[in-house]
Amino acid sequence: MFSGIEFAHPGFFWLLIIIPGMIGWYIWRENKLYGSLSVSAVKAFAIPVKNSLPKFRHAGVVLRLLAVGALILALARPQSSLSWQNSTTEGIDIMIASDISGSMLAEDFQPNRLEAGKNIAIDFIKNRPDDRIGLVIFSGESFTQCPLTIDHDVLVNLYADVKYGMIDDGTAIGMGLATAVNRLKESEAKSKVVILLTDGSNNMGSIPPLTAAEIAKDFGIRVYTVGIGTHGFAPYPVQTQFGVQYQRIPVDVDEGTLTKIANITGGKYFRATDNQTLKNIYEQIDRMEKAKIDVTQFHKKTELFLPFALIALFLLSLEFILKNTWLRGALT
């Protein structure tokens, strides 16, 4: 009944203690006014004519109690509360640039670097439903696997299809970054971000990584670089005539270049050495790149005390009329 209703002066509800007092006083008065008569037999008394009016002799106090309750509700000033808000999200556009070169098949991550990077990045995408996100993949060259989109189901499906061998082998970090920047340069988002993940050093492509970083800086794009790979050597699967054999290959992450890219663009460099640290890195980026939301909230209150006041007036009037007309003598 009172869903969505607030009370401007709830302190008046303390007056409800009057009602038990009125009931107690009424019971005490009834016991004082009406005595008892004891007789040995009732045969001498004629059978009284049935009359329903005495049944209503307590109606007066019931009406008064209801009237007092309604009056207290009116004094507490019930109000309906209606609110709504306008929200404006200053979205973030994010391009993920992922290395898919042959070295990403190393198994110092589970099941390997490429699959671990894909799975953790997909979780990151799912946790940012309000942002436009796209995907660039690079190896010996680069191309856009998915342009900026808010349809994250499509993006996730395209990301899941990424595998080694889609493009020529190599590590063209500068080309991968330049392709991601090209996708973001026309963006009108308040924040434009590239997450660049690689496990090697630039050895192919026509655009040097630091040149691509300068271009990103000119377009106001922040780059977070992630070097993926354990320190030292990593197990790498090699197919032989005897089945899959593992070789230990050196981990060749160009941390210096990745750090410079991040510093030039106002981003940050991270090093991931296993699945958990990579997951933690994405969580850190998620916290640093939150969408800004401007909320304007409106409240509208409507006074509802008048119906309760009118109910109280009606009940008191009804008691007065019945007491002095139809139920005269029955009400006390």
Coordinates of C-alpha atoms in Angstrom, one line a residue:
M1 CA 0.0 0.0 0.0
F2 CA 2.8 2.4 0.9
S3 CA 5.2 1.3 -1.8
G4 CA 7.0 4.3 -3.3
I5 CA 5.6 6.6 -0.5
E6 CA 7.8 8.7 1.8
F7 CA 6.8 10.6 4.9
A8 CA 8.0 14.2 5.4
H9 CA 7.4 14.1 9.2
P10 CA 7.6 10.5 10.4
G11 CA 8.0 11.7 14.0
F12 CA 4.2 12.0 14.1
F13 CA 3.9 8.2 14.1
W14 CA 4.8 8.4 17.8
L15 CA 1.2 9.6 18.3
L16 CA 0.0 6.1 17.4
I17 CA 0.5 5.2 21.1
I18 CA -2.7 7.2 21.7
I19 CA -4.7 4.4 20.1
P20 CA -3.9 1.7 22.6
G21 CA -4.6 4.3 25.3
M22 CA -8.0 5.1 23.8
I23 CA -8.8 1.3 23.7
G24 CA -7.7 0.8 27.3
W25 CA -9.8 3.8 28.5
Y26 CA -12.8 2.6 26.6
I27 CA -12.6 -0.9 28.1
W28 CA -12.2 0.6 31.6
R29 CA -15.2 2.9 31.0
E30 CA -17.4 0.1 29.8
N31 CA -16.7 -2.0 32.9
K32 CA -17.6 1.0 35.1
L33 CA -20.8 1.8 33.3
Y34 CA -22.3 -1.7 33.0
G35 CA -22.8 -3.9 36.1
S36 CA -24.2 -7.4 36.5
L37 CA -27.4 -8.8 37.8
S38 CA -27.7 -12.3 39.3
V39 CA -31.1 -14.0 39.4
S40 CA -32.1 -17.6 40.4
A41 CA -34.3 -18.1 37.3
V42 CA -35.1 -16.3 34.1
K43 CA -38.6 -17.6 33.5
A44 CA -40.2 -14.4 34.8
F45 CA -38.5 -12.4 32.1
A46 CA -40.2 -12.2 28.8
I47 CA -38.2 -13.2 25.7
P48 CA -36.9 -9.9 24.4
V49 CA -37.6 -8.8 20.8
K50 CA -34.6 -9.4 18.7
N51 CA -32.8 -6.2 17.9
S52 CA -29.6 -5.8 16.0
L53 CA -28.7 -2.3 17.2
P54 CA -26.9 -3.4 20.4
K55 CA -24.5 -5.3 18.3
F56 CA -23.2 -1.9 16.9
R57 CA -22.8 -0.2 20.3
H58 CA -19.0 -0.4 19.9
A59 CA -19.1 1.1 16.4
G60 CA -18.4 4.6 17.7
V61 CA -15.1 3.8 19.2
V62 CA -14.0 1.8 16.1
L63 CA -14.8 4.8 13.9
R64 CA -13.0 7.2 16.3
L65 CA -9.9 4.9 16.3
L66 CA -9.8 4.7 12.5
A67 CA -10.2 8.5 12.3
V68 CA -7.3 9.1 14.7
G69 CA -5.1 6.7 12.7
A70 CA -6.0 8.4 9.4
L71 CA -5.3 11.8 11.0
I72 CA -1.9 10.8 12.3
L73 CA -1.0 9.5 8.8
A74 CA -2.1 12.9 7.4
L75 CA 0.1 14.7 9.9
A76 CA 3.1 12.6 8.9
R77 CA 2.7 14.1 5.4
P78 CA 2.9 11.1 3.1
Q79 CA 4.4 11.9 -0.3
S80 CA 4.9 9.9 -3.5
S81 CA 8.5 9.9 -4.6
L82 CA 9.2 9.9 -8.4
S83 CA 12.8 10.1 -9.6
W84 CA 14.6 9.6 -12.9
Q85 CA 18.0 10.3 -14.2
N86 CA 19.8 11.2 -17.4
S87 CA 23.1 9.4 -17.9
T88 CA 25.7 10.4 -20.4
T89 CA 28.6 8.0 -20.9
E90 CA 31.8 9.4 -22.3
G91 CA 32.8 6.1 -23.9
I92 CA 36.3 4.7 -24.4
D93 CA 37.5 3.3 -27.7
I94 CA 40.0 0.5 -27.4
M95 CA 41.9 -1.3 -30.0
I96 CA 43.7 -4.5 -29.0
A97 CA 46.8 -5.2 -31.1
S98 CA 47.8 -8.9 -30.7
D99 CA 51.0 -10.6 -31.8
I100 CA 50.2 -14.0 -33.5
S101 CA 53.8 -14.8 -34.6
G102 CA 55.2 -18.3 -34.3
S103 CA 56.9 -17.6 -31.0
M104 CA 53.4 -17.1 -29.5
L105 CA 53.0 -20.9 -29.5
A106 CA 55.6 -21.2 -26.7
E107 CA 54.1 -23.0 -23.8
D108 CA 55.4 -21.0 -20.8
F109 CA 51.7 -19.9 -20.6
Q110 CA 48.8 -22.4 -20.6
P111 CA 48.0 -23.7 -23.1
N112 CA 50.4 -21.4 -24.9
R113 CA 51.0 -17.6 -25.2
L114 CA 48.6 -17.1 -28.0
E115 CA 45.6 -18.9 -26.5
A116 CA 46.2 -17.5 -23.0
G117 CA 46.3 -14.0 -24.5
K118 CA 43.1 -14.6 -26.4
N119 CA 41.2 -16.0 -23.4
I120 CA 42.2 -13.3 -21.0
A121 CA 41.6 -10.5 -23.5
I122 CA 38.1 -11.9 -24.2
D123 CA 37.3 -11.8 -20.5
F124 CA 38.5 -8.1 -20.5
I125 CA 36.2 -7.4 -23.5
K126 CA 33.2 -9.0 -21.8
N127 CA 33.7 -6.8 -18.7
R128 CA 33.5 -3.6 -20.7
P129 CA 30.0 -3.6 -22.3
D130 CA 29.8 0.2 -22.8
D131 CA 33.0 0.6 -24.8
R132 CA 33.7 0.2 -28.5
I133 CA 36.5 -2.3 -28.9
G134 CA 38.3 -3.6 -32.0
L135 CA 41.1 -6.1 -32.8
V136 CA 44.2 -5.8 -34.9
I137 CA 46.5 -8.9 -35.4
F138 CA 50.0 -8.7 -36.6
S139 CA 52.9 -11.0 -37.3
G140 CA 55.1 -10.3 -40.4
E141 CA 52.4 -7.8 -41.4
S142 CA 49.2 -6.6 -39.8
F143 CA 45.5 -6.3 -40.6
T144 CA 42.3 -5.5 -38.8
Q145 CA 40.5 -8.6 -37.6
C146 CA 37.5 -6.5 -36.3
P147 CA 37.0 -2.7 -36.4
L148 CA 35.7 -0.8 -33.4
T149 CA 32.3 -2.2 -32.4
I150 CA 29.9 -2.3 -29.5
D151 CA 28.7 -5.7 -30.7
H152 CA 31.1 -7.6 -28.5
D153 CA 29.6 -11.0 -29.4
V154 CA 30.9 -10.5 -33.0
L155 CA 34.3 -9.3 -31.7
V156 CA 34.6 -12.3 -29.3
N157 CA 33.8 -14.8 -32.1
L158 CA 36.3 -13.2 -34.5
Y159 CA 39.0 -13.2 -31.7
A160 CA 38.3 -16.8 -31.0
D161 CA 39.0 -17.6 -34.6
V162 CA 42.5 -16.1 -34.5
K163 CA 45.3 -18.6 -35.0
Y164 CA 48.9 -18.8 -36.0
G165 CA 49.5 -18.9 -39.7
M166 CA 46.8 -16.4 -40.7
I167 CA 49.5 -14.1 -42.0
D168 CA 53.2 -14.4 -42.8
D169 CA 55.5 -15.0 -39.8
G170 CA 57.6 -12.3 -38.2
T171 CA 57.1 -9.5 -35.7
A172 CA 56.0 -6.2 -37.2
I173 CA 55.3 -4.3 -33.9
G174 CA 55.4 -0.9 -35.7
M175 CA 52.9 -2.1 -38.3
G176 CA 50.6 -3.6 -35.7
L177 CA 50.5 -0.3 -33.7
A178 CA 50.1 1.8 -36.8
T179 CA 47.1 -0.2 -38.0
A180 CA 45.5 0.2 -34.6
V181 CA 46.2 3.9 -34.6
N182 CA 44.7 4.2 -38.0
R183 CA 41.5 2.7 -36.7
L184 CA 41.3 5.1 -33.8
K185 CA 42.4 8.4 -35.4
E186 CA 38.9 9.4 -36.5
S187 CA 37.4 8.4 -33.1
E188 CA 35.5 11.2 -31.2
A189 CA 35.7 9.3 -27.9
K190 CA 37.0 11.1 -24.9
S191 CA 39.6 8.4 -24.4
K192 CA 41.4 6.4 -27.1
V193 CA 43.5 3.4 -26.1
V194 CA 45.6 0.7 -27.7
I195 CA 46.6 -2.4 -25.8
L196 CA 49.6 -3.9 -27.6
L197 CA 50.7 -7.4 -26.8
T198 CA 53.8 -9.0 -28.1
D199 CA 56.5 -11.5 -27.1
G200 CA 59.3 -10.4 -29.4
S201 CA 61.2 -7.5 -30.9
N202 CA 60.4 -5.7 -34.2
N203 CA 62.0 -7.4 -37.1
M204 CA 59.7 -6.7 -40.0
G205 CA 57.5 -4.0 -41.4
S206 CA 58.0 -0.6 -43.0
I207 CA 57.1 1.5 -39.9
P208 CA 59.4 1.6 -36.9
P209 CA 57.6 1.1 -33.5
L210 CA 58.7 4.5 -32.1
T211 CA 57.5 6.3 -35.3
A212 CA 54.1 4.6 -34.8
A213 CA 54.2 5.7 -31.2
E214 CA 54.7 9.3 -32.2
I215 CA 51.8 9.1 -34.6
A216 CA 49.6 7.7 -31.7
K217 CA 50.7 10.6 -29.5
D218 CA 49.7 13.1 -32.2
F219 CA 46.2 11.7 -32.3
G220 CA 45.9 11.6 -28.5
I221 CA 46.0 7.8 -28.3
R222 CA 47.4 6.2 -25.2
V223 CA 49.2 2.9 -25.6
Y224 CA 49.6 0.2 -23.0
T225 CA 52.3 -2.3 -24.0
V226 CA 52.4 -5.8 -22.7
G227 CA 55.5 -8.0 -23.0
I228 CA 54.5 -11.6 -22.8
G229 CA 56.9 -14.4 -21.9
T230 CA 58.8 -15.8 -19.0
H231 CA 62.3 -14.8 -18.2
G232 CA 65.1 -16.9 -19.8
F233 CA 63.9 -19.8 -21.9
A234 CA 60.5 -21.1 -22.8
P235 CA 59.4 -24.6 -24.1
Y236 CA 58.5 -24.5 -27.7
P237 CA 56.7 -27.4 -29.5
V238 CA 58.3 -28.6 -32.7
Q239 CA 56.7 -31.2 -35.0
T240 CA 59.1 -34.0 -35.9
Q241 CA 58.8 -37.4 -37.5
F242 CA 58.6 -38.8 -34.0
G243 CA 55.8 -36.5 -33.0
V244 CA 55.8 -33.2 -31.1
Q245 CA 59.2 -32.5 -29.4
Y246 CA 59.9 -29.5 -27.2
Q247 CA 62.8 -27.2 -27.6
R248 CA 63.9 -24.5 -25.2
I249 CA 64.0 -21.2 -27.0
P250 CA 65.2 -17.8 -25.6
V251 CA 62.5 -15.3 -24.6
D252 CA 63.2 -12.1 -26.7
V253 CA 60.9 -9.4 -25.4
D254 CA 62.1 -5.9 -26.4
E255 CA 61.3 -4.3 -23.1
G256 CA 63.2 -1.1 -23.9
T257 CA 61.1 -0.4 -27.1
L258 CA 57.9 -1.3 -25.4
T259 CA 58.6 1.0 -22.5
K260 CA 59.4 3.9 -24.8
I261 CA 56.2 3.4 -26.8
A262 CA 54.2 3.5 -23.5
N263 CA 56.1 6.6 -22.2
I264 CA 55.7 8.5 -25.5
T265 CA 51.9 8.0 -25.5
G266 CA 51.3 8.4 -21.8
G267 CA 50.5 4.8 -21.3
K268 CA 52.3 2.1 -19.3
Y269 CA 54.5 -1.0 -19.9
F270 CA 53.7 -4.3 -18.3
R271 CA 55.5 -7.6 -18.3
A272 CA 53.4 -10.8 -18.1
T273 CA 55.3 -14.0 -17.2
D274 CA 52.3 -16.3 -16.7
N275 CA 48.5 -16.5 -17.1
Q276 CA 47.8 -14.9 -13.7
T277 CA 50.1 -11.9 -14.2
L278 CA 48.6 -11.4 -17.7
K279 CA 45.2 -11.4 -16.1
N280 CA 46.3 -9.0 -13.5
I281 CA 47.6 -6.6 -16.1
Y282 CA 44.3 -6.6 -17.9
E283 CA 42.6 -5.9 -14.6
Q284 CA 44.9 -3.0 -14.0
I285 CA 44.2 -1.5 -17.4
D286 CA 40.5 -2.0 -16.8
R287 CA 40.7 0.0 -13.6
M288 CA 42.8 2.8 -15.2
E289 CA 40.5 3.2 -18.2
K290 CA 37.0 3.6 -16.7
A291 CA 34.3 5.4 -18.6
K292 CA 33.2 8.8 -17.1
I293 CA 29.5 9.0 -16.4
D294 CA 27.6 12.3 -15.9
V295 CA 24.4 11.8 -14.0
T296 CA 21.6 14.4 -13.6
Q297 CA 19.0 13.2 -11.2
F298 CA 15.5 14.6 -10.8
H299 CA 13.0 14.1 -7.9
K300 CA 9.3 14.9 -7.9
K301 CA 7.2 14.6 -4.8
T302 CA 3.4 14.7 -4.6
E303 CA 1.6 15.4 -1.3
L304 CA -0.8 12.7 -0.3
F305 CA -1.9 13.8 3.1
L306 CA -5.3 15.3 1.9
P307 CA -7.0 11.9 1.2
F308 CA -6.1 10.7 4.8
A309 CA -7.4 14.0 6.3
L310 CA -10.6 13.6 4.3
I311 CA -10.9 10.0 5.5
A312 CA -10.5 11.1 9.1
L313 CA -13.1 13.8 8.7
F314 CA -15.5 11.4 7.0
L315 CA -15.2 8.8 9.8
L316 CA -15.8 11.4 12.6
S317 CA -18.7 12.8 10.7
L318 CA -20.1 9.3 10.2
E319 CA -19.8 8.6 13.9
F320 CA -21.6 11.8 14.8
I321 CA -24.5 11.2 12.3
L322 CA -25.0 7.5 13.3
K323 CA -24.8 8.4 17.0
N324 CA -27.6 11.0 16.7
T325 CA -29.8 9.2 14.2
W326 CA -30.2 5.5 13.3
L327 CA -28.1 4.1 16.1
R328 CA -29.2 6.6 18.9
G329 CA -28.8 4.8 22.2
A330 CA -26.7 2.0 20.8
L331 CA -23.5 3.9 20.5
T332 CA -21.8 4.9 23.7

